[in-house]
Short mmCIF file of C-alpha atoms in Angstrom, two decimals:
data_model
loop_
_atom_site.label_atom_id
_atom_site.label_comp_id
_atom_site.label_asym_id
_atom_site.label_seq_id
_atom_site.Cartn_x
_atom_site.Cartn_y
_atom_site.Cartn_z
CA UNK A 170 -12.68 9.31 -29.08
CA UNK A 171 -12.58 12.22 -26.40
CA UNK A 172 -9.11 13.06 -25.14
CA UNK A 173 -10.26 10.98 -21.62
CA UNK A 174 -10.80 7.94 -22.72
CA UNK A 175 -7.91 8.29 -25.37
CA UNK A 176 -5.48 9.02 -22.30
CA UNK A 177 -7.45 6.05 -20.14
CA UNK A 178 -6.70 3.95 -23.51
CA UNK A 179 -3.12 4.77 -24.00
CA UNK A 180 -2.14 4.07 -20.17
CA UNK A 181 -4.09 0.82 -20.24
CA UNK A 182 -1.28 -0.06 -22.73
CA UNK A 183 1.73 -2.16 -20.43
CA UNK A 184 4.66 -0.04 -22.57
CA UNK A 185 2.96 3.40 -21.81
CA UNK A 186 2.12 2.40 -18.57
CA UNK A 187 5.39 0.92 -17.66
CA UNK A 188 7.31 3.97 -19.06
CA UNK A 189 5.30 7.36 -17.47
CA UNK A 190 4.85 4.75 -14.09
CA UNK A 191 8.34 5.37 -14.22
CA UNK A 192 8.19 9.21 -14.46
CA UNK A 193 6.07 9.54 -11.83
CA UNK A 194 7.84 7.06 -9.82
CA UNK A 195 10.68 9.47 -7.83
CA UNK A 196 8.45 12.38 -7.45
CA UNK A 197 5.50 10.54 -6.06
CA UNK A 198 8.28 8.86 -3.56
CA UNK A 199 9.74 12.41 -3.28
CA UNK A 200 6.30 14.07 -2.25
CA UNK A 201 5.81 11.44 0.09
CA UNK A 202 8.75 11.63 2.22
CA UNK A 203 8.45 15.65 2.48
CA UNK A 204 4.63 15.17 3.23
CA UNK A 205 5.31 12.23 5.89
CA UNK A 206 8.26 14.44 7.11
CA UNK A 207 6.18 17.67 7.81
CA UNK A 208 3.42 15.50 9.06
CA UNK A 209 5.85 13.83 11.71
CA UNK A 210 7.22 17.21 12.85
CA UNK A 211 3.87 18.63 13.48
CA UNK A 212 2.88 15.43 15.21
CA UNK A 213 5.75 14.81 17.30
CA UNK A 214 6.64 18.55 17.80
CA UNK A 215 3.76 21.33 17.10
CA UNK A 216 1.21 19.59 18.34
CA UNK A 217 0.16 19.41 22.46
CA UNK A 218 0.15 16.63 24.18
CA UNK A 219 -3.56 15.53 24.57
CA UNK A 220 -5.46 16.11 28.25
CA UNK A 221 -6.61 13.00 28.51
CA UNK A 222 -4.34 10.28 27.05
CA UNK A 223 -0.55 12.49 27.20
CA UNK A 224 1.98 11.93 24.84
CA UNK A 225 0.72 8.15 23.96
CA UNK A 226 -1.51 9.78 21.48
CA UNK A 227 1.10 10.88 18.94
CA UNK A 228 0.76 7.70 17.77
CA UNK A 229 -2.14 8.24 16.06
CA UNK A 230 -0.30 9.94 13.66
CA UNK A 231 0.84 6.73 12.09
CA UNK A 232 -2.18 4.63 13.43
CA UNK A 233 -5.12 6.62 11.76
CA UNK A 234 -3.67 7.40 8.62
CA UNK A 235 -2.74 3.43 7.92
CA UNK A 236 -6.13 2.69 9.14
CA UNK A 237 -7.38 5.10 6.48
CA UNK A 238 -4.96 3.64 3.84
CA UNK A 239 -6.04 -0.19 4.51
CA UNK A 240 -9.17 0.46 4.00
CA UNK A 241 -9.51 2.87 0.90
CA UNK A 242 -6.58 0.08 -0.43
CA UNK A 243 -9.06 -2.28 0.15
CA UNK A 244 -11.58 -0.39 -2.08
CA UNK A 245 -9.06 0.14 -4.98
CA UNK A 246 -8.50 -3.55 -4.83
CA UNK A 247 -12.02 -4.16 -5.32
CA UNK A 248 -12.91 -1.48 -7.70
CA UNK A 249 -9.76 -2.33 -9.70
CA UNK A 250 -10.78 -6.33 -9.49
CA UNK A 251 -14.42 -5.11 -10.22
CA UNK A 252 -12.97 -4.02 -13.67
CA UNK A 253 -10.71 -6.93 -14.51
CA UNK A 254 -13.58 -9.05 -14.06
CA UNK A 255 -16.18 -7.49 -16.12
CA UNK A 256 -14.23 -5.94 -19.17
CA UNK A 257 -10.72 -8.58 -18.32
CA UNK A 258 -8.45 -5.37 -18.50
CA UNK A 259 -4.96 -6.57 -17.96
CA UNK A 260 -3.40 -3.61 -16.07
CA UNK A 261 -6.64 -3.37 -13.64
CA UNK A 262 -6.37 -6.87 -12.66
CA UNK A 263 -2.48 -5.75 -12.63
CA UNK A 264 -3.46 -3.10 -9.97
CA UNK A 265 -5.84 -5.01 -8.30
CA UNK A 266 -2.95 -7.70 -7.23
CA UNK A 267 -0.38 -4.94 -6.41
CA UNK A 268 -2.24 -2.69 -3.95
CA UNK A 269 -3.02 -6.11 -2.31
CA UNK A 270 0.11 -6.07 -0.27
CA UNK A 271 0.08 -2.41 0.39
CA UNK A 272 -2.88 -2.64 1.67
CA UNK A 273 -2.15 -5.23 3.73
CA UNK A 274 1.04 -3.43 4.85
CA UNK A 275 -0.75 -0.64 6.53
CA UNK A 276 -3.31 -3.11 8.24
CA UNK A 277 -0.51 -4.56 9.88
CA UNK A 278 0.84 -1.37 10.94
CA UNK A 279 -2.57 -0.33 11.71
CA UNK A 280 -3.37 -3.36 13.75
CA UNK A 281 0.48 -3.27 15.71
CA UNK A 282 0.47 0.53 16.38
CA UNK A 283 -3.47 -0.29 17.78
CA UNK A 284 -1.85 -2.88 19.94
CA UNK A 285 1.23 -0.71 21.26
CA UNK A 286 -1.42 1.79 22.30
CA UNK A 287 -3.81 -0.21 24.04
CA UNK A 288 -1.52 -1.61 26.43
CA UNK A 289 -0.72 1.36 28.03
CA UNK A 290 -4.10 3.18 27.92
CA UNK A 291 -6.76 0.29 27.78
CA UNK A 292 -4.36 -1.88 29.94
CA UNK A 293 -4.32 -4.92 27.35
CA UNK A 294 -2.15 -5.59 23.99
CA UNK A 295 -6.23 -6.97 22.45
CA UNK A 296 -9.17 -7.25 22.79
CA UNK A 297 -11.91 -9.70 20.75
CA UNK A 298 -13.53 -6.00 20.19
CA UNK A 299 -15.72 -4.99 17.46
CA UNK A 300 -13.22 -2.79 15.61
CA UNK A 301 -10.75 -4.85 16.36
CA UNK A 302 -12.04 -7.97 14.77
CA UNK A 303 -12.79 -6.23 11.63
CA UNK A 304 -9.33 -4.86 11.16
CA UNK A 305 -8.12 -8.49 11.57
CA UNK A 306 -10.37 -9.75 9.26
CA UNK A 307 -9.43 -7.34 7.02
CA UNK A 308 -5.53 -7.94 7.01
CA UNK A 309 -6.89 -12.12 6.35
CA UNK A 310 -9.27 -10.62 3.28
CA UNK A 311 -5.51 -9.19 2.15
CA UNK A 312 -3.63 -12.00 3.00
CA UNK A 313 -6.65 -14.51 1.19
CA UNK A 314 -6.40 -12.58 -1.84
CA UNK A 315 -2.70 -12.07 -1.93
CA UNK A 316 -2.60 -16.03 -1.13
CA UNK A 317 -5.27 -17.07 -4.33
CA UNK A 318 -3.71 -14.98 -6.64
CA UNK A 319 -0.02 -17.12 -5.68
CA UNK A 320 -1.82 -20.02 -5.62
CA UNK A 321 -3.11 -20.17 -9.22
CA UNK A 322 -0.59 -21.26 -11.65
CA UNK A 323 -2.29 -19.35 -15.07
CA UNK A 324 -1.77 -15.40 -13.58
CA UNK A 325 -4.42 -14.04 -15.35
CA UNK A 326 -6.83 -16.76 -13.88
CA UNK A 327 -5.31 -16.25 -10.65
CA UNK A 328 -5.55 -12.79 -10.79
CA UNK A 329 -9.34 -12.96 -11.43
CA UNK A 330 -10.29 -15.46 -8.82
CA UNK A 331 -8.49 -13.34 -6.39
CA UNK A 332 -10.65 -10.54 -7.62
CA UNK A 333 -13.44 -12.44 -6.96
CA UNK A 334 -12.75 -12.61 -3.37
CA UNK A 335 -11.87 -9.27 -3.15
CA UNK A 336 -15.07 -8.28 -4.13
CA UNK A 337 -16.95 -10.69 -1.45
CA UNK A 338 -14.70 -9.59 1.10
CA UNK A 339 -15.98 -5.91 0.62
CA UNK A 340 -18.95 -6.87 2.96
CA UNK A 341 -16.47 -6.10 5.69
CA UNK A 342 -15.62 -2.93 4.97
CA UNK A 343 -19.05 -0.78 6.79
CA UNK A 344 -18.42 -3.02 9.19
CA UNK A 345 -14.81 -1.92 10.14
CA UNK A 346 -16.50 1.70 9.59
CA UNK A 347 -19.35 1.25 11.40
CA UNK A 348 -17.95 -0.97 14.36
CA UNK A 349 -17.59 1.89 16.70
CA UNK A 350 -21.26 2.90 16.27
CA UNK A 351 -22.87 -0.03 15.49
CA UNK A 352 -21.02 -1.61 18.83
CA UNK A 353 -20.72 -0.68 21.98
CA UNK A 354 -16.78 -1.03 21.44
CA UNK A 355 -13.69 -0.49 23.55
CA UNK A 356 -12.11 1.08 21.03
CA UNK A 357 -13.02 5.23 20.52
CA UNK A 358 -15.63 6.62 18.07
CA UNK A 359 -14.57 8.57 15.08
CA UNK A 360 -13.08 12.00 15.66
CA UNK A 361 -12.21 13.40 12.26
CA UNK A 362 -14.95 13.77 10.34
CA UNK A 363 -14.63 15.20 6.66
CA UNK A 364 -18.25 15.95 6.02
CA UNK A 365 -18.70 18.24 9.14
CA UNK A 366 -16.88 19.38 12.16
CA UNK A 367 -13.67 17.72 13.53
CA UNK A 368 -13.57 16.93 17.34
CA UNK A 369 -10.19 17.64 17.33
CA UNK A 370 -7.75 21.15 17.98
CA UNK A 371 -6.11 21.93 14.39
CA UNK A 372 -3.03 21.62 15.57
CA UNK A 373 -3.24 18.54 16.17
CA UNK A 374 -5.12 17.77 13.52
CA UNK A 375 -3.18 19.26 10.46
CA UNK A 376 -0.67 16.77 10.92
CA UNK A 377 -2.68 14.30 10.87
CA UNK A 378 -4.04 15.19 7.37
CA UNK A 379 -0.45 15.34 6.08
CA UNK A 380 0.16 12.42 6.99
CA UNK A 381 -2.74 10.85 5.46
CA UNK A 382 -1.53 12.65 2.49
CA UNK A 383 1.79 11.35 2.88
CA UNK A 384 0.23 7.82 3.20
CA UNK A 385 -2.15 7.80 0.17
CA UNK A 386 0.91 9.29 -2.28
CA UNK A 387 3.29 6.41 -1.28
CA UNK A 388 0.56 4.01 -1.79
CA UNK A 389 -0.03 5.42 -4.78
CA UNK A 390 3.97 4.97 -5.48
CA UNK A 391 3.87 1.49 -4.09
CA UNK A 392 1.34 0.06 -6.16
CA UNK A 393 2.71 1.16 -9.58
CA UNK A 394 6.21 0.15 -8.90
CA UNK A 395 4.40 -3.05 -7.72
CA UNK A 396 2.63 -3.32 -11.22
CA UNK A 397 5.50 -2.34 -13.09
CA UNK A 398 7.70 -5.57 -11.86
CA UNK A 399 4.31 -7.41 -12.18
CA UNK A 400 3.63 -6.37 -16.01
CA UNK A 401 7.49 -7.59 -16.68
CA UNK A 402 6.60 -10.94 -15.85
CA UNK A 403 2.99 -10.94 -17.27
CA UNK A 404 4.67 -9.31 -20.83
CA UNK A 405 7.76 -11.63 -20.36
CA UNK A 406 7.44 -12.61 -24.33
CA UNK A 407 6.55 -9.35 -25.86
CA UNK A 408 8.96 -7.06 -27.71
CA UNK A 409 9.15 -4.28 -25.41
CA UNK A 410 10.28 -6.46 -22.38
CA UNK A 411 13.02 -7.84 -24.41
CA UNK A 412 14.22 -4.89 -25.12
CA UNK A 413 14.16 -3.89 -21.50
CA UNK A 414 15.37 -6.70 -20.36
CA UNK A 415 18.68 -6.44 -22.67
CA UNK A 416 19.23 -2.70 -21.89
CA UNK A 417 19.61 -3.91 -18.04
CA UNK A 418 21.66 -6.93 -18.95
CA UNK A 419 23.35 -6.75 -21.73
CA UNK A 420 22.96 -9.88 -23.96
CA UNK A 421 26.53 -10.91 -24.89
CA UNK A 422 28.31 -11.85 -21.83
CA UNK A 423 31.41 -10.89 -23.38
CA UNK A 424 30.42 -7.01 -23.74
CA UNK A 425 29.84 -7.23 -20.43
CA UNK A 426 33.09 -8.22 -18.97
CA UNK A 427 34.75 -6.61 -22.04
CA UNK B 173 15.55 15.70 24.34
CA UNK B 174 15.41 12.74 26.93
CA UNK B 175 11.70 14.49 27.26
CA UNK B 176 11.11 14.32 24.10
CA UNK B 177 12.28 10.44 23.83
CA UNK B 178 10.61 9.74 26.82
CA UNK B 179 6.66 10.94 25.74
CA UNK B 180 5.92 11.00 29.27
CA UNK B 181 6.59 7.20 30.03
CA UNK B 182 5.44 6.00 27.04
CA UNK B 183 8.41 6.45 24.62
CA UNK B 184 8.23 2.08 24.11
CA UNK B 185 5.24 2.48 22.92
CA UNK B 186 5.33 5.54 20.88
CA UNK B 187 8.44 4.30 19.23
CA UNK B 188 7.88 1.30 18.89
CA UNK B 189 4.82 1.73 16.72
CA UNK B 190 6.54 4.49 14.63
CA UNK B 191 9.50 2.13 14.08
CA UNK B 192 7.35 -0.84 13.28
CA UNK B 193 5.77 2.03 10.38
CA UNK B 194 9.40 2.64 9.29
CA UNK B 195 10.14 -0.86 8.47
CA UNK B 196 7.24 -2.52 7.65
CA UNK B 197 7.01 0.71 4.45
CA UNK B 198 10.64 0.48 4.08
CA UNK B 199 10.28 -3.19 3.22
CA UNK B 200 7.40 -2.58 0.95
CA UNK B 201 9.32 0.35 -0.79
CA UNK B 202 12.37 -2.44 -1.65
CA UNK B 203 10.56 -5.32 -2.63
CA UNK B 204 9.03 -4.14 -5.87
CA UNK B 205 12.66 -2.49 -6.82
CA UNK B 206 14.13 -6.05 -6.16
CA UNK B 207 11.44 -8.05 -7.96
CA UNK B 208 11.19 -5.71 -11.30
CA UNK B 209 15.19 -6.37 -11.40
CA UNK B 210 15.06 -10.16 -11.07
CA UNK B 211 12.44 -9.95 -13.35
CA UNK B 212 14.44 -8.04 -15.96
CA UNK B 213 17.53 -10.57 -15.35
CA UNK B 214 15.65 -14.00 -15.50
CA UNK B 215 14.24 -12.46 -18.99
CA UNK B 216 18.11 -11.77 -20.16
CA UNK B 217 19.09 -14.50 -19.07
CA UNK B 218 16.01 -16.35 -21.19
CA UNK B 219 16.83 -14.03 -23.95
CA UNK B 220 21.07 -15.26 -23.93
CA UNK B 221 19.58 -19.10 -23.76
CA UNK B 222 17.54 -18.96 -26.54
CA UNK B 223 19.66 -17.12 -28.88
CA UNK B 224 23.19 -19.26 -27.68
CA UNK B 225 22.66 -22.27 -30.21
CA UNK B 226 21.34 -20.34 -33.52
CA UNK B 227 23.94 -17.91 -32.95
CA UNK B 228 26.79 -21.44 -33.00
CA UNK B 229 24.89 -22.79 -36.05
CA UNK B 230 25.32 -19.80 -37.72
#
């Protein structure tokens, strides 16, 4: 076996993955925090207040990059469900179900910080907008899956049904991309573009990159402590757990008040 | 600093959305940390149940 699929192997193991998940754990946190701090300074400080819109857009800085975040969560979901489905690899439907709620933590922010800028510069908290519908949709496509998967009694089942829908609800995501060209929307057309040039000053936009940076690592974070707690349960009669779970708690109550 | 707080009339909004980031990631960042432990102590706790009577009989 080459030393890829040997590594891809060994972490698809729920000991190995549980234990270097763990490693990583406090420096993926760690990077995020300095990342998201840097970012913040740069947005909030570095960066000039834009000609058009003032000092209401520095909240793009935490806008964009959760906009970014619910949507490439969206297609880790999927591709992750897209795996459990055809070769029924625990830890991918595992992942699948934890970067659910991630995911559908930064469409919420994405979707509130939208609101809290449109009051003041588009004059109302929403709009039945083209963009705007397909965000929404997309925190329900979360909220569906994260609801099926609860649902279910058998996890494993549940996990796979909700994969299912994941992978239907993927229809929605050109059209949360595309919405601003597609539509003749209220809400603005791309400005970063990673392919060619950027309509945006660098400094404002190198905090903006950090940040998305900042965003992707703590998803990253998020989603394997997520699995972690998830593969407990899921491995509840297995050797390993046991042994975890009587490290934590020790097994004789009276070593533990002795 | 009031300047600064201020964002040229639109500190409610500016804040508000940055605060509603803090918490809403905050959240996510505990939740996991408290499940994987309640996990861990509903297992012990399975774990002390199961081995109480064949330890007595013993």
């Amino acid at each position: 076996m080459n030393p890829l699929l040997l590594w891809f192997h060994k972490m698809g193991s729920p000991p190995t993955f549980y234990r270097v998940a763990g490693l990583w754990l406090p420096w993926l946190y760690a990077l995020a925090l300095v990342a998201g701090a840097a970012g913040l300074y740069g947005g909030l400080f570095v960066a000039p207040a834009d000609y058009q819109q003032g000092e209401s857009f520095r909240m793009i800085y935490v806008h964009v990059p959760c906009a970014w975040m619910g949507l490439f969560g969206y297609i880790f979901m999927a591709a992750n469900g897209f795996i459990a489905l055809v070769w029924r690899i625990k830890l991918s439907e595992t992942l699948a179900m934890a970067a659910a709620p991630v995911g559908a933590a930064f469409t919420f922010i994405t979707l509130v910080s939208g609101s809290l800028w449109g009051k003041p510069m588009w004059g109302t908290w929403w709009t039945w907008d083209a963009r705007l519908t397909s965000e929404l949709v997309l925190l329900f496509l979360y909220l569906g899956v994260i609801g099926l998967y609860n649902a279910i009694e058998d996890t494993r089942q549940a996990a796979r049904a909700a994969a299912f829908l994941a992978l239907i609800g993927v229809v929605n995501l050109p059209v949360v991309h595309y919405s601003v060209v597609w539509w003749n929307t209220l809400h603005q057309a791309q400005t970063v573009n990673l392919m060619g040039q950027s309509k945006i000053s660098g400094s404002m936009l190198w905090p903006l990159l950090t940040m998305a940076l900042a965003t992707h690592v703590y998803f990253f974070a998020s989603v394997l402590a997520r699995a972690r707690a998830m593969l407990l349960g899921l491995e509840s009669g297995k050797d390993w757990v046991r042994v975890l779970a009587q490290g934590a708690a020790p097994s004789h109550p009276e070593a533990a008040h002795g | 600093m009031a300047e600064f707080f201020g964002m040229g009339g639109y500190g409610a909004y500016v804040w508000s959305a940055y605060a509603v980031f803090f918490v809403v990631l905050l959240i996510d960042a505990l939740l996991p940390q408290f499940q994987r432990r309640a996990t861990l102590r509903d297992i012990a706790a399975r774990l002390r149940r199961e081995s109480a009577p064949s330890r007595s009989a013993s």
